[in-house]
Coordinates of N, CA, C and O and ligand atoms in Angstrom, one line a residue:
X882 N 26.2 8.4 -38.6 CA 25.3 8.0 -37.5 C 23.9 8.1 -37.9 O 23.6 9.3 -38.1
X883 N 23.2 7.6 -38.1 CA 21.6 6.9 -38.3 C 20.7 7.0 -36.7 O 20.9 6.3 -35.7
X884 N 20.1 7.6 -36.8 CA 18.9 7.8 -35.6 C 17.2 7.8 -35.7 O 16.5 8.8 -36.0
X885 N 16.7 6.6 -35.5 CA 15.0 6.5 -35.5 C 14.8 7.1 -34.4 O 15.4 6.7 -33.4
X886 N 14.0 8.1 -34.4 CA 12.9 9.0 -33.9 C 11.8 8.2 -34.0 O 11.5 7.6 -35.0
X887 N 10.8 8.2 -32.6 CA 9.8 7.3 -32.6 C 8.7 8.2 -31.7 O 9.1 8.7 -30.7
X888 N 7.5 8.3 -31.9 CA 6.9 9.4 -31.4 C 5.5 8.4 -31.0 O 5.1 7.6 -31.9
X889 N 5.0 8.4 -29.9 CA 3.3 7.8 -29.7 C 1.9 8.4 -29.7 O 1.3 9.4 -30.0
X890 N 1.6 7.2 -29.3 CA 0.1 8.1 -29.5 C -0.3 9.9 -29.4 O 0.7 10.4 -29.0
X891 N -1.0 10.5 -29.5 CA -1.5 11.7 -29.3 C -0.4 12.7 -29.9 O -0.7 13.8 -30.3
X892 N 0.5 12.2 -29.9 CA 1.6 13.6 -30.5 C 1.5 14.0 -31.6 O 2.1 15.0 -31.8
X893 N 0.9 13.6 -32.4 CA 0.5 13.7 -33.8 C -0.7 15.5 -33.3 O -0.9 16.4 -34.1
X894 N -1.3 15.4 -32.1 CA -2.1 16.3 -32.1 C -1.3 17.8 -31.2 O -2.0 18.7 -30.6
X895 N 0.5 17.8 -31.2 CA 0.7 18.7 -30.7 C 0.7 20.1 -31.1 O 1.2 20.4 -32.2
X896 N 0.2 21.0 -30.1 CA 0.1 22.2 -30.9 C -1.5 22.7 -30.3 O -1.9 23.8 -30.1
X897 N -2.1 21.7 -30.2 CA -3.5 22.1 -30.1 C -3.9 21.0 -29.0 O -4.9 21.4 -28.4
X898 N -3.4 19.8 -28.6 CA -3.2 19.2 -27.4 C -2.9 19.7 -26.0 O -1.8 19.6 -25.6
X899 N -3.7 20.1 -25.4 CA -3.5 20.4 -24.3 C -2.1 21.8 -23.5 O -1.2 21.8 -22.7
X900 N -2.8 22.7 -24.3 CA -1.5 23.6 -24.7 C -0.7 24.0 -23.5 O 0.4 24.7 -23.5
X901 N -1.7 23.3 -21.9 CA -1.0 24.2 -20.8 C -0.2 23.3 -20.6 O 0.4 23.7 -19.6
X902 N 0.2 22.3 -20.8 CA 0.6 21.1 -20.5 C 2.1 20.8 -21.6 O 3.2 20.4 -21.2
X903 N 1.8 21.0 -22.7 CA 2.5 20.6 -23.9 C 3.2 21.8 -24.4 O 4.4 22.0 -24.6
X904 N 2.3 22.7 -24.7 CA 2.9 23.8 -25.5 C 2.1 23.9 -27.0 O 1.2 23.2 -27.3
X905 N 2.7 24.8 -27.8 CA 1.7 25.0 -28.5 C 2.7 24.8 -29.9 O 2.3 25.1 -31.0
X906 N 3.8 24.5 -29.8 CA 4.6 23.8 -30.8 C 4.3 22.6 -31.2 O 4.0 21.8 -30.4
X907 N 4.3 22.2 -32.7 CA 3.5 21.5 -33.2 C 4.9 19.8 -33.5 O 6.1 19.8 -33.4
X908 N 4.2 18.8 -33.8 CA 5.3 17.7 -33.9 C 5.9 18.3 -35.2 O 7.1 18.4 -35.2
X909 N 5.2 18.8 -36.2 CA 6.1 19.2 -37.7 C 7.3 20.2 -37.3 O 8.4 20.2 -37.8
X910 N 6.9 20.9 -36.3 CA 8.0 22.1 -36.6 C 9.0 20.9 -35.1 O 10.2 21.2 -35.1
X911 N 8.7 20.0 -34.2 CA 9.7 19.7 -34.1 C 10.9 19.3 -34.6 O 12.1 19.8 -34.5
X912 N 10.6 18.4 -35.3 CA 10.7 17.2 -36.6 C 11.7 18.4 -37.3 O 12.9 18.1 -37.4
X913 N 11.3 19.3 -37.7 CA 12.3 20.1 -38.7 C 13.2 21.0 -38.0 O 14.0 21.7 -38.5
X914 N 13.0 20.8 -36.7 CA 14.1 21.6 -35.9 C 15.0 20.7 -35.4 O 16.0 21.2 -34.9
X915 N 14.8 19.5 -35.5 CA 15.5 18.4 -34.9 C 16.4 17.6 -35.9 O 17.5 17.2 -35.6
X916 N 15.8 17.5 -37.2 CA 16.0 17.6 -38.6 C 17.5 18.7 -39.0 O 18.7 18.5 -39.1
X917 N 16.8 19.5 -39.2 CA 18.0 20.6 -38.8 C 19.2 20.3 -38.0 O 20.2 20.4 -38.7
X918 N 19.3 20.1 -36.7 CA 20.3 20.2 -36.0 C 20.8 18.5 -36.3 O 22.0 18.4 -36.1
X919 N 20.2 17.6 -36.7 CA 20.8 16.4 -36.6 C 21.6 16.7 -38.5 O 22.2 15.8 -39.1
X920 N 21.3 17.6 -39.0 CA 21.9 17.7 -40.5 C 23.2 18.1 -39.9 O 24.2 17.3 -40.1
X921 N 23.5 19.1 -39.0 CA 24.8 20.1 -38.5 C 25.6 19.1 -37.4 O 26.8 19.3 -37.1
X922 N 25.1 18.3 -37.2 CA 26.0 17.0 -36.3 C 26.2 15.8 -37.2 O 26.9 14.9 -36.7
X923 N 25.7 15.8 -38.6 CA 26.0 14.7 -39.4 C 25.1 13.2 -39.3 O 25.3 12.1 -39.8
X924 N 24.1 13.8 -38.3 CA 23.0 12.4 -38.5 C 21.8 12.3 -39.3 O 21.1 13.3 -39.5
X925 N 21.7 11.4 -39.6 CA 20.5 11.0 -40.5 C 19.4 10.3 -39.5 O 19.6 9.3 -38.8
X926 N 18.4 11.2 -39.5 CA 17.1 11.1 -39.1 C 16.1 10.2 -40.0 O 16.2 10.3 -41.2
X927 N 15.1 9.4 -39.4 CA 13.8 9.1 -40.0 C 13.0 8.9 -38.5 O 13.3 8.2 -37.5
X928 N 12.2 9.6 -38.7 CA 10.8 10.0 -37.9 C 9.6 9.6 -38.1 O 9.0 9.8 -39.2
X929 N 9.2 9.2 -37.2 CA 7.7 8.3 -37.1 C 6.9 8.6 -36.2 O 7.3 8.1 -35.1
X930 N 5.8 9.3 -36.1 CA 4.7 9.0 -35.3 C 3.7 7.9 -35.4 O 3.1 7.7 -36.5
X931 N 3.5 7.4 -34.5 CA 2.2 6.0 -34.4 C 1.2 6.6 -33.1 O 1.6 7.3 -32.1
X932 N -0.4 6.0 -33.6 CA -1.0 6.1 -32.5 C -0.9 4.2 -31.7 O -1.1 3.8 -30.5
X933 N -0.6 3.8 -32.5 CA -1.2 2.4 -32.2 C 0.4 1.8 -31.5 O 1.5 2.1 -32.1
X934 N 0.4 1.1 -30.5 CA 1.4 0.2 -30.3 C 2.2 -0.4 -31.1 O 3.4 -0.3 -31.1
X935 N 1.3 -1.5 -31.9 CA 1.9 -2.3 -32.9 C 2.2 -1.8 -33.9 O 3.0 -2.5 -34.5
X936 N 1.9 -0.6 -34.6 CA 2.3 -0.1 -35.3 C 3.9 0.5 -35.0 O 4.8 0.2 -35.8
X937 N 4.1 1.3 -33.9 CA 5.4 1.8 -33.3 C 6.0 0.5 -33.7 O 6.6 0.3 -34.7
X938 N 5.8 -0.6 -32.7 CA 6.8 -2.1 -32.9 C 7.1 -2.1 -34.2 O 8.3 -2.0 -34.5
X939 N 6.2 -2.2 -35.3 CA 6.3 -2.8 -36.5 C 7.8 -1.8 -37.3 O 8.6 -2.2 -38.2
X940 N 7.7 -0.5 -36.8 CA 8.3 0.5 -37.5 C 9.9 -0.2 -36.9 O 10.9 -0.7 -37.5
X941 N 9.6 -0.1 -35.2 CA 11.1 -0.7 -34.7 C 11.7 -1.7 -35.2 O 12.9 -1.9 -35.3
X942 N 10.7 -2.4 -35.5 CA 11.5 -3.7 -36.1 C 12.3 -3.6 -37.4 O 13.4 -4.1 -37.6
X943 N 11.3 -2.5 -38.6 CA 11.7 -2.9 -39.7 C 13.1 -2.1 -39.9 O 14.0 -2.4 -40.6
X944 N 13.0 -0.8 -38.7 CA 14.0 -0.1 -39.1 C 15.4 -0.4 -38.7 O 16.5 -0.1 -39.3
X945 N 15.3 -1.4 -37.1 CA 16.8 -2.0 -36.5 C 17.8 -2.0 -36.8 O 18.7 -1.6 -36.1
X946 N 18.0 -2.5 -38.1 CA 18.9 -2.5 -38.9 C 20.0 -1.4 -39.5 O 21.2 -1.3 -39.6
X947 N 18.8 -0.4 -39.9 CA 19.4 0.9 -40.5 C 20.0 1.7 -39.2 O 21.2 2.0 -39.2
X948 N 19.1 1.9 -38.1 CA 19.2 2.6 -37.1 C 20.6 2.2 -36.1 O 20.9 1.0 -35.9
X949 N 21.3 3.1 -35.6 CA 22.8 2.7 -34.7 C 22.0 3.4 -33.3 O 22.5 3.0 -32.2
X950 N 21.1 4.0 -33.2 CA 20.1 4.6 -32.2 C 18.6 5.2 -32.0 O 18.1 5.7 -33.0
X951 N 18.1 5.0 -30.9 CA 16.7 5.1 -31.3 C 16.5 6.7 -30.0 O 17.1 6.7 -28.9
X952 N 15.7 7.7 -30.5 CA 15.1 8.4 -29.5 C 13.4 8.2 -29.5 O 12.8 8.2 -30.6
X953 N 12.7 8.0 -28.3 CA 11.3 7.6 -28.2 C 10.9 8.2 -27.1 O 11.4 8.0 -26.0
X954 N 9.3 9.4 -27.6 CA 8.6 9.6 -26.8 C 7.5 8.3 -27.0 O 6.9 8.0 -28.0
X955 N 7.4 7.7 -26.0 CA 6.0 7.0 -26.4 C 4.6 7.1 -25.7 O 3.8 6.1 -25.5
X956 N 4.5 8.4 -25.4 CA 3.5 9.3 -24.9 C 2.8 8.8 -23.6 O 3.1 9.4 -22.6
X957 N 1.7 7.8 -23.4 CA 1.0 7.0 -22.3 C 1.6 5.8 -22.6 O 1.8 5.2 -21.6
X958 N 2.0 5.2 -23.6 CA 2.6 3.6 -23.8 C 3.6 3.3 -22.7 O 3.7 2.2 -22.1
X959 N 4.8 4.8 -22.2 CA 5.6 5.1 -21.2 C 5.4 4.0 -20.0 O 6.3 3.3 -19.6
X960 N 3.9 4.1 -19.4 CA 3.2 4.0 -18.5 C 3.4 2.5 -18.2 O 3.9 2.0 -17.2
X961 N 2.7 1.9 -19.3 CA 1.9 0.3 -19.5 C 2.9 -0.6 -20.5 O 2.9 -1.8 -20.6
X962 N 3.3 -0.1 -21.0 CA 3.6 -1.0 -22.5 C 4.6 -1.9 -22.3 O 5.7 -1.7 -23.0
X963 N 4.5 -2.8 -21.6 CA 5.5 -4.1 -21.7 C 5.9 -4.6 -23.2 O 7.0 -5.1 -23.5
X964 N 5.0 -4.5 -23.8 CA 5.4 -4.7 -25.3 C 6.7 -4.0 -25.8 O 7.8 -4.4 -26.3
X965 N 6.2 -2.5 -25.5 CA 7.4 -1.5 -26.2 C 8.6 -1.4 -25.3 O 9.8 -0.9 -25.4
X966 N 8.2 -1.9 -24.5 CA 9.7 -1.7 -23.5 C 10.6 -3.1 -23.8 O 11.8 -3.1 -23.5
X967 N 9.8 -4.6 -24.4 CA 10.3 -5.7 -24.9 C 11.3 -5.8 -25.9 O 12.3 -6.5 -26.0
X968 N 10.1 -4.5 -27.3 CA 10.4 -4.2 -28.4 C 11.8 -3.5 -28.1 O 12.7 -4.2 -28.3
X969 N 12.0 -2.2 -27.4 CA 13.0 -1.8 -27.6 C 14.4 -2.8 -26.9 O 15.5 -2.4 -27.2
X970 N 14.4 -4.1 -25.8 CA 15.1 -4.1 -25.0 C 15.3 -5.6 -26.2 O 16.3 -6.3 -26.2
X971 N 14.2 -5.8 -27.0 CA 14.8 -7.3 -28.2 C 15.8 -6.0 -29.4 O 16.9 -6.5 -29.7
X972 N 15.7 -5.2 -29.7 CA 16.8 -4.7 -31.1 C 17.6 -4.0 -30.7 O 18.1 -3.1 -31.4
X973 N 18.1 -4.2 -28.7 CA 19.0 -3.7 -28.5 C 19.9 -2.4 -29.0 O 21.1 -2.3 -28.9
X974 N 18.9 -1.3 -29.5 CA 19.7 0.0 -30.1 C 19.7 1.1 -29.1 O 18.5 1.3 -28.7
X975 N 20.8 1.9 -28.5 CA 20.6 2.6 -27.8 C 19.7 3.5 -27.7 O 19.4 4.1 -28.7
X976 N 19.0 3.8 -26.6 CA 17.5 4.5 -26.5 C 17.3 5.5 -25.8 O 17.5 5.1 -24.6
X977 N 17.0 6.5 -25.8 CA 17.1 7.9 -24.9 C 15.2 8.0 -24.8 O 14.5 8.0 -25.7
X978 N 14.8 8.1 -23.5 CA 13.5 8.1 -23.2 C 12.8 9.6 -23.2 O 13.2 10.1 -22.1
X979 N 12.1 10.3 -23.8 CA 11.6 11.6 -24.0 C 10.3 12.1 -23.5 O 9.2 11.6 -23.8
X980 N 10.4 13.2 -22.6 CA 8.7 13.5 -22.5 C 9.3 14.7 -22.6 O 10.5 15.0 -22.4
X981 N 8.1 15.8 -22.9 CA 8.1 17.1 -23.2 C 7.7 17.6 -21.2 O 8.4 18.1 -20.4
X982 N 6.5 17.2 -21.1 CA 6.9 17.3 -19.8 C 7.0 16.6 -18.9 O 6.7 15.4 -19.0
X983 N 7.5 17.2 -17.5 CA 8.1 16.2 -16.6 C 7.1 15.1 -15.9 O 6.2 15.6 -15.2
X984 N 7.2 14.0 -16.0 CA 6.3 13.0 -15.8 C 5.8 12.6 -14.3 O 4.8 12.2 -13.9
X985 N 7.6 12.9 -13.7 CA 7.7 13.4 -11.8 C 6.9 14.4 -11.6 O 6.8 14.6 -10.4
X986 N 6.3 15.1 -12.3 CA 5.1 16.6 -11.2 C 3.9 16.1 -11.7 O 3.0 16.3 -10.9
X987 N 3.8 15.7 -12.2 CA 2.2 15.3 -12.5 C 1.6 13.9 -11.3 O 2.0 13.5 -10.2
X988 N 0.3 13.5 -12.4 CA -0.3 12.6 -11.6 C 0.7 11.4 -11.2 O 1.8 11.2 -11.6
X989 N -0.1 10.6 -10.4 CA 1.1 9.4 -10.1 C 0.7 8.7 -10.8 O 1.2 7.7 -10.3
X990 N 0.0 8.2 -11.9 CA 0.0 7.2 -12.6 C 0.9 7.2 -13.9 O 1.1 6.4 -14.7
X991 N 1.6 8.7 -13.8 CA 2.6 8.8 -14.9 C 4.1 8.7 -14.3 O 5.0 8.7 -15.0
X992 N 4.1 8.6 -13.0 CA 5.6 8.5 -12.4 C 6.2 7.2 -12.8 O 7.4 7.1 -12.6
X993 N 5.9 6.6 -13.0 CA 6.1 5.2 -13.4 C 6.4 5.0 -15.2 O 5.5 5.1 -16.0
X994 N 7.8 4.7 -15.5 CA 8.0 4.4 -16.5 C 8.2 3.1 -17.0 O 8.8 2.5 -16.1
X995 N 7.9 2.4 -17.9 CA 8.2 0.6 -17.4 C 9.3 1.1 -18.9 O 10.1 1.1 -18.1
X996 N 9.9 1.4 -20.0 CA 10.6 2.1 -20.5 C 12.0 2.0 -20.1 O 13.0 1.5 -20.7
X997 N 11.9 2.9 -18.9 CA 13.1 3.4 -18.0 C 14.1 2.5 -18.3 O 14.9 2.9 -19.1
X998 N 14.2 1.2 -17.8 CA 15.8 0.7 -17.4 C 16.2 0.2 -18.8 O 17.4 0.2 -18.8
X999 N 15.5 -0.1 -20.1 CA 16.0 -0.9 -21.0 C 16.3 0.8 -21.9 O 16.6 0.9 -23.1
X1000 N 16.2 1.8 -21.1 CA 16.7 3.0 -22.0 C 18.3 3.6 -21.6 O 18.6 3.2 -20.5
X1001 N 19.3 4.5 -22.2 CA 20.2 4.8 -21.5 C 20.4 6.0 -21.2 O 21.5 6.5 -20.9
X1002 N 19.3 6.6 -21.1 CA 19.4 8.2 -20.6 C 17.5 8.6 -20.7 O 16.5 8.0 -21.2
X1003 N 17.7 9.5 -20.1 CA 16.3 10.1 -20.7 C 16.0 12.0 -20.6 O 16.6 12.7 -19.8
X1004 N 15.0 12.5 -21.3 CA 15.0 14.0 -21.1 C 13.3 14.4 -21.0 O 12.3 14.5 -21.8
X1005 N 13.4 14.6 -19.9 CA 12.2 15.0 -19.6 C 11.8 16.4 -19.1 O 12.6 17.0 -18.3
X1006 N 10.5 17.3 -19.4 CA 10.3 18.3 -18.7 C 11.0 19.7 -19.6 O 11.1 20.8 -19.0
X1007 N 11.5 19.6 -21.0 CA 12.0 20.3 -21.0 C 11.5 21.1 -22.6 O 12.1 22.1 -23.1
X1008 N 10.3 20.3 -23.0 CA 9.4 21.0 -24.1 C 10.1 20.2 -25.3 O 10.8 19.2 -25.3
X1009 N 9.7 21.0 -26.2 CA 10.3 20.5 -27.4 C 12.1 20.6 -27.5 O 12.8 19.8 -28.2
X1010 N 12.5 21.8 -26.7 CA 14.0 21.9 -26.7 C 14.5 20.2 -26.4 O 15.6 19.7 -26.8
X1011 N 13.5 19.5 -25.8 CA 14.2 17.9 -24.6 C 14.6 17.1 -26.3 O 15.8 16.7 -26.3
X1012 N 14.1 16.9 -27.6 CA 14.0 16.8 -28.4 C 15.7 16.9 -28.9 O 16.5 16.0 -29.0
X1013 N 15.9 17.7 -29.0 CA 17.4 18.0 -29.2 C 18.3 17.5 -28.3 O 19.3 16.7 -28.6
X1014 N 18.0 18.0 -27.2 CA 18.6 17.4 -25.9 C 19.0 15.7 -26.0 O 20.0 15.3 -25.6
X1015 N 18.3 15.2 -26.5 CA 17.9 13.9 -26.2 C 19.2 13.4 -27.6 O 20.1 12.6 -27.6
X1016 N 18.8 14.2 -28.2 CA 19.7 14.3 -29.9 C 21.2 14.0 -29.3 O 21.9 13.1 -29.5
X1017 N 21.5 15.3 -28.3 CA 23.4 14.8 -28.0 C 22.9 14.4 -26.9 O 23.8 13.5 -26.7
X1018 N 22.4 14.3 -26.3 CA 22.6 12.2 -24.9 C 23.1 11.6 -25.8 O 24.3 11.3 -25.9
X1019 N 22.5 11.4 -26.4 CA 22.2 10.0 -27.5 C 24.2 9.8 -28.0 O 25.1 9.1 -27.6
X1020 N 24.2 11.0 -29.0 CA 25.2 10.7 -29.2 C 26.5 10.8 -28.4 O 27.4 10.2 -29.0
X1021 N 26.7 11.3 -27.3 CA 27.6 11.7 -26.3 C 27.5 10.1 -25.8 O 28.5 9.4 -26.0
X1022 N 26.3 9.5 -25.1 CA 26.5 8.0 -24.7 C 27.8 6.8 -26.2 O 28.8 6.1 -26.0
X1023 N 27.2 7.2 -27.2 CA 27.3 6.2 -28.4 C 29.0 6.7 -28.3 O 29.9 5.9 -27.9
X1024 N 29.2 7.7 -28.6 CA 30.9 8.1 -28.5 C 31.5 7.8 -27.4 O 32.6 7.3 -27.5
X1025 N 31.1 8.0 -26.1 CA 31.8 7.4 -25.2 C 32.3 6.3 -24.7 O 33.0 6.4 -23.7
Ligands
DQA2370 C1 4.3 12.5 -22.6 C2 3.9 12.2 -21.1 C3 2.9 11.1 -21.1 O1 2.5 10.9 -19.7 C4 1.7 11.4 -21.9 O2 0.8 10.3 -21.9 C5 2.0 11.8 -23.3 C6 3.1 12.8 -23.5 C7 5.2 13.8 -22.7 O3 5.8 14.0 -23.7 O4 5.3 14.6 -21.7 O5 1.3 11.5 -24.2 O6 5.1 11.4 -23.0

Protein backbone atom coordinates (compact mmCIF):
# COMPACT_ATOMS: atom_id res chain seq x y z
CA UNK A 1 0.00 0.00 0.00
CA UNK A 2 1.51 3.44 -1.19
CA UNK A 3 0.18 6.67 0.66
CA UNK A 4 0.81 10.57 -0.41
CA UNK A 5 0.83 12.72 2.52
CA UNK A 6 0.09 16.20 1.49
CA UNK A 7 0.49 19.08 3.97
CA UNK A 8 -0.46 23.12 3.20
CA UNK A 9 0.41 26.22 3.60
CA UNK A 10 1.88 27.34 7.16
CA UNK A 11 2.58 23.82 8.38
CA UNK A 12 5.92 23.88 7.50
CA UNK A 13 5.92 26.55 10.61
CA UNK A 14 4.55 23.86 13.17
CA UNK A 15 5.94 23.96 16.47
CA UNK A 16 6.28 27.65 16.77
CA UNK A 17 2.86 28.46 14.88
CA UNK A 18 0.55 29.48 17.07
CA UNK A 19 1.30 27.05 19.92
CA UNK A 20 -2.18 27.53 21.72
CA UNK A 21 -3.94 26.49 18.87
CA UNK A 22 -1.61 23.79 17.14
CA UNK A 23 0.70 22.55 19.66
CA UNK A 24 4.14 22.75 19.82
CA UNK A 25 5.04 19.53 17.82
CA UNK A 26 6.85 20.15 14.95
CA UNK A 27 5.73 18.81 11.09
CA UNK A 28 9.41 16.76 11.15
CA UNK A 29 8.68 14.85 14.18
CA UNK A 30 5.20 14.29 12.77
CA UNK A 31 6.39 12.96 9.48
CA UNK A 32 8.76 10.49 11.52
CA UNK A 33 6.06 9.37 13.82
CA UNK A 34 3.77 8.74 11.00
CA UNK A 35 6.70 7.36 9.01
CA UNK A 36 7.17 5.00 11.70
CA UNK A 37 3.85 3.63 12.24
CA UNK A 38 3.07 3.45 8.38
CA UNK A 39 6.70 1.14 8.28
CA UNK A 40 4.70 -1.37 11.13
CA UNK A 41 1.41 -1.49 8.84
CA UNK A 42 3.59 -2.03 5.69
CA UNK A 43 2.93 1.36 3.93
CA UNK A 44 5.09 3.34 2.04
CA UNK A 45 4.84 6.98 2.71
CA UNK A 46 6.08 10.17 0.60
CA UNK A 47 5.39 13.40 2.23
CA UNK A 48 5.08 16.87 1.04
CA UNK A 49 4.57 20.15 2.39
CA UNK A 50 3.55 23.11 -0.05
CA UNK A 51 2.87 26.66 0.78
CA UNK A 52 1.54 27.48 -2.63
CA UNK A 53 -1.60 25.77 -4.11
CA UNK A 54 -0.15 24.91 -7.39
CA UNK A 55 2.50 23.59 -6.13
CA UNK A 56 0.38 20.93 -3.81
CA UNK A 57 -1.59 20.24 -7.34
CA UNK A 58 1.62 19.82 -9.24
CA UNK A 59 2.89 17.19 -6.48
CA UNK A 60 -0.86 15.46 -6.82
CA UNK A 61 -0.58 15.08 -10.15
CA UNK A 62 2.87 13.78 -10.51
CA UNK A 63 2.45 11.35 -7.75
CA UNK A 64 -1.31 9.73 -8.85
CA UNK A 65 0.06 7.14 -10.13
CA UNK A 66 2.39 5.71 -7.46
CA UNK A 67 -0.14 6.67 -4.78
CA UNK A 68 -3.36 3.91 -3.98
CA UNK A 69 -4.29 6.86 -1.30
CA UNK A 70 -3.87 10.35 -0.39
CA UNK A 71 -4.00 11.89 3.39
CA UNK A 72 -4.31 15.99 3.14
CA UNK A 73 -4.09 18.64 5.56
CA UNK A 74 -4.48 21.63 3.39
CA UNK A 75 -4.42 24.06 6.15
CA UNK A 76 -6.66 27.44 4.89
CA UNK A 77 -6.86 25.98 1.18
CA UNK A 78 -9.58 23.69 3.33
CA UNK A 79 -11.63 26.82 3.23
CA UNK A 80 -11.50 28.28 -0.58
CA UNK A 81 -9.67 25.98 -2.87
CA UNK A 82 -11.94 24.82 -5.55
CA UNK A 83 -8.83 23.99 -7.32
CA UNK A 84 -7.66 21.44 -4.65
CA UNK A 85 -10.85 20.03 -4.06
CA UNK A 86 -10.92 19.56 -8.28
CA UNK A 87 -7.35 18.33 -8.02
CA UNK A 88 -8.17 15.73 -5.54
CA UNK A 89 -11.83 14.72 -7.01
CA UNK A 90 -9.79 14.62 -11.06
CA UNK A 91 -7.05 11.55 -9.57
CA UNK A 92 -9.76 10.00 -7.91
CA UNK A 93 -7.41 8.49 -4.93
CA UNK A 94 -8.97 7.92 -1.71
CA UNK A 95 -8.66 10.93 0.62
CA UNK A 96 -8.93 11.34 4.29
CA UNK A 97 -9.33 15.20 5.18
CA UNK A 98 -6.90 16.29 8.35
CA UNK A 99 -6.82 19.23 10.72
CA UNK A 100 -4.93 19.17 13.87
CA UNK A 101 -7.59 21.16 15.21
CA UNK A 102 -11.20 21.04 15.17
CA UNK A 103 -12.38 23.41 12.56
CA UNK A 104 -16.28 23.14 14.18
CA UNK A 105 -15.03 25.34 17.46
CA UNK A 106 -13.34 27.98 15.88
CA UNK A 107 -14.29 30.95 13.74
CA UNK A 108 -17.05 30.42 11.15
CA UNK A 109 -15.10 31.09 8.28
CA UNK A 110 -13.34 27.81 8.94
CA UNK A 111 -16.51 25.66 9.34
CA UNK A 112 -16.80 25.28 5.93
CA UNK A 113 -14.80 22.78 4.09
CA UNK A 114 -15.20 22.86 0.17
CA UNK A 115 -12.70 19.50 0.51
CA UNK A 116 -15.26 17.65 2.51
CA UNK A 117 -17.47 15.62 0.01
CA UNK A 118 -14.75 14.61 -2.66
CA UNK A 119 -12.89 13.12 0.65
CA UNK A 120 -13.85 9.76 2.36
CA UNK A 121 -13.36 10.30 5.97
CA UNK A 122 -11.78 12.94 7.79
CA UNK A 123 -9.86 13.60 11.38
CA UNK A 124 -10.08 16.53 12.94
CA UNK A 125 -9.34 18.13 16.47
CA UNK A 126 -7.13 15.64 17.47
CA UNK A 127 -3.37 17.11 17.22
CA UNK A 128 -0.82 15.41 15.64
CA UNK A 129 -2.10 11.97 17.05
CA UNK A 130 -5.26 12.87 13.95
CA UNK A 131 -2.14 12.17 11.67
CA UNK A 132 -2.03 8.54 12.48
CA UNK A 133 -5.64 8.35 12.90
CA UNK A 134 -6.17 9.37 9.49
CA UNK A 135 -3.27 6.61 8.65
CA UNK A 136 -5.94 3.56 9.65
CA UNK A 137 -9.30 5.52 8.24
CA UNK A 138 -7.44 5.44 5.27
CA UNK A 139 -6.61 2.09 5.22
CA UNK A 140 -9.67 0.39 7.08
CA UNK A 141 -11.93 2.45 4.17
CA UNK A 142 -9.36 0.84 1.21
CA UNK A 143 -9.78 -2.80 2.85
CA UNK A 144 -13.26 -2.69 3.21
C1 LIG B 1 -5.75 23.50 9.92
C2 LIG B 1 -7.01 24.35 10.14
C3 LIG B 1 -7.10 25.45 9.10
O1 LIG B 1 -8.26 26.24 9.33
C4 LIG B 1 -5.90 26.35 9.17
O2 LIG B 1 -5.96 27.33 8.16
C5 LIG B 1 -4.62 25.60 9.12
C6 LIG B 1 -4.50 24.37 9.88
C7 LIG B 1 -5.55 22.48 11.06
O3 LIG B 1 -4.74 21.58 10.87
O4 LIG B 1 -6.19 22.58 12.12
O5 LIG B 1 -3.64 26.05 8.54
O6 LIG B 1 -5.89 22.79 8.71
Amino acid sequence: MKVLVLNGPNLNLLGEREPAVYGRTTLAEIDRDLKKLAKSLRVSLRSYQRNGEGELLDILHKQRNWADGLLINPGAYTHYSYALRDGIASVALPAIEIHLSDIRKREPFRRKSVIRDVCIGRVMGKGPDGYGEALKLLLKKIRS
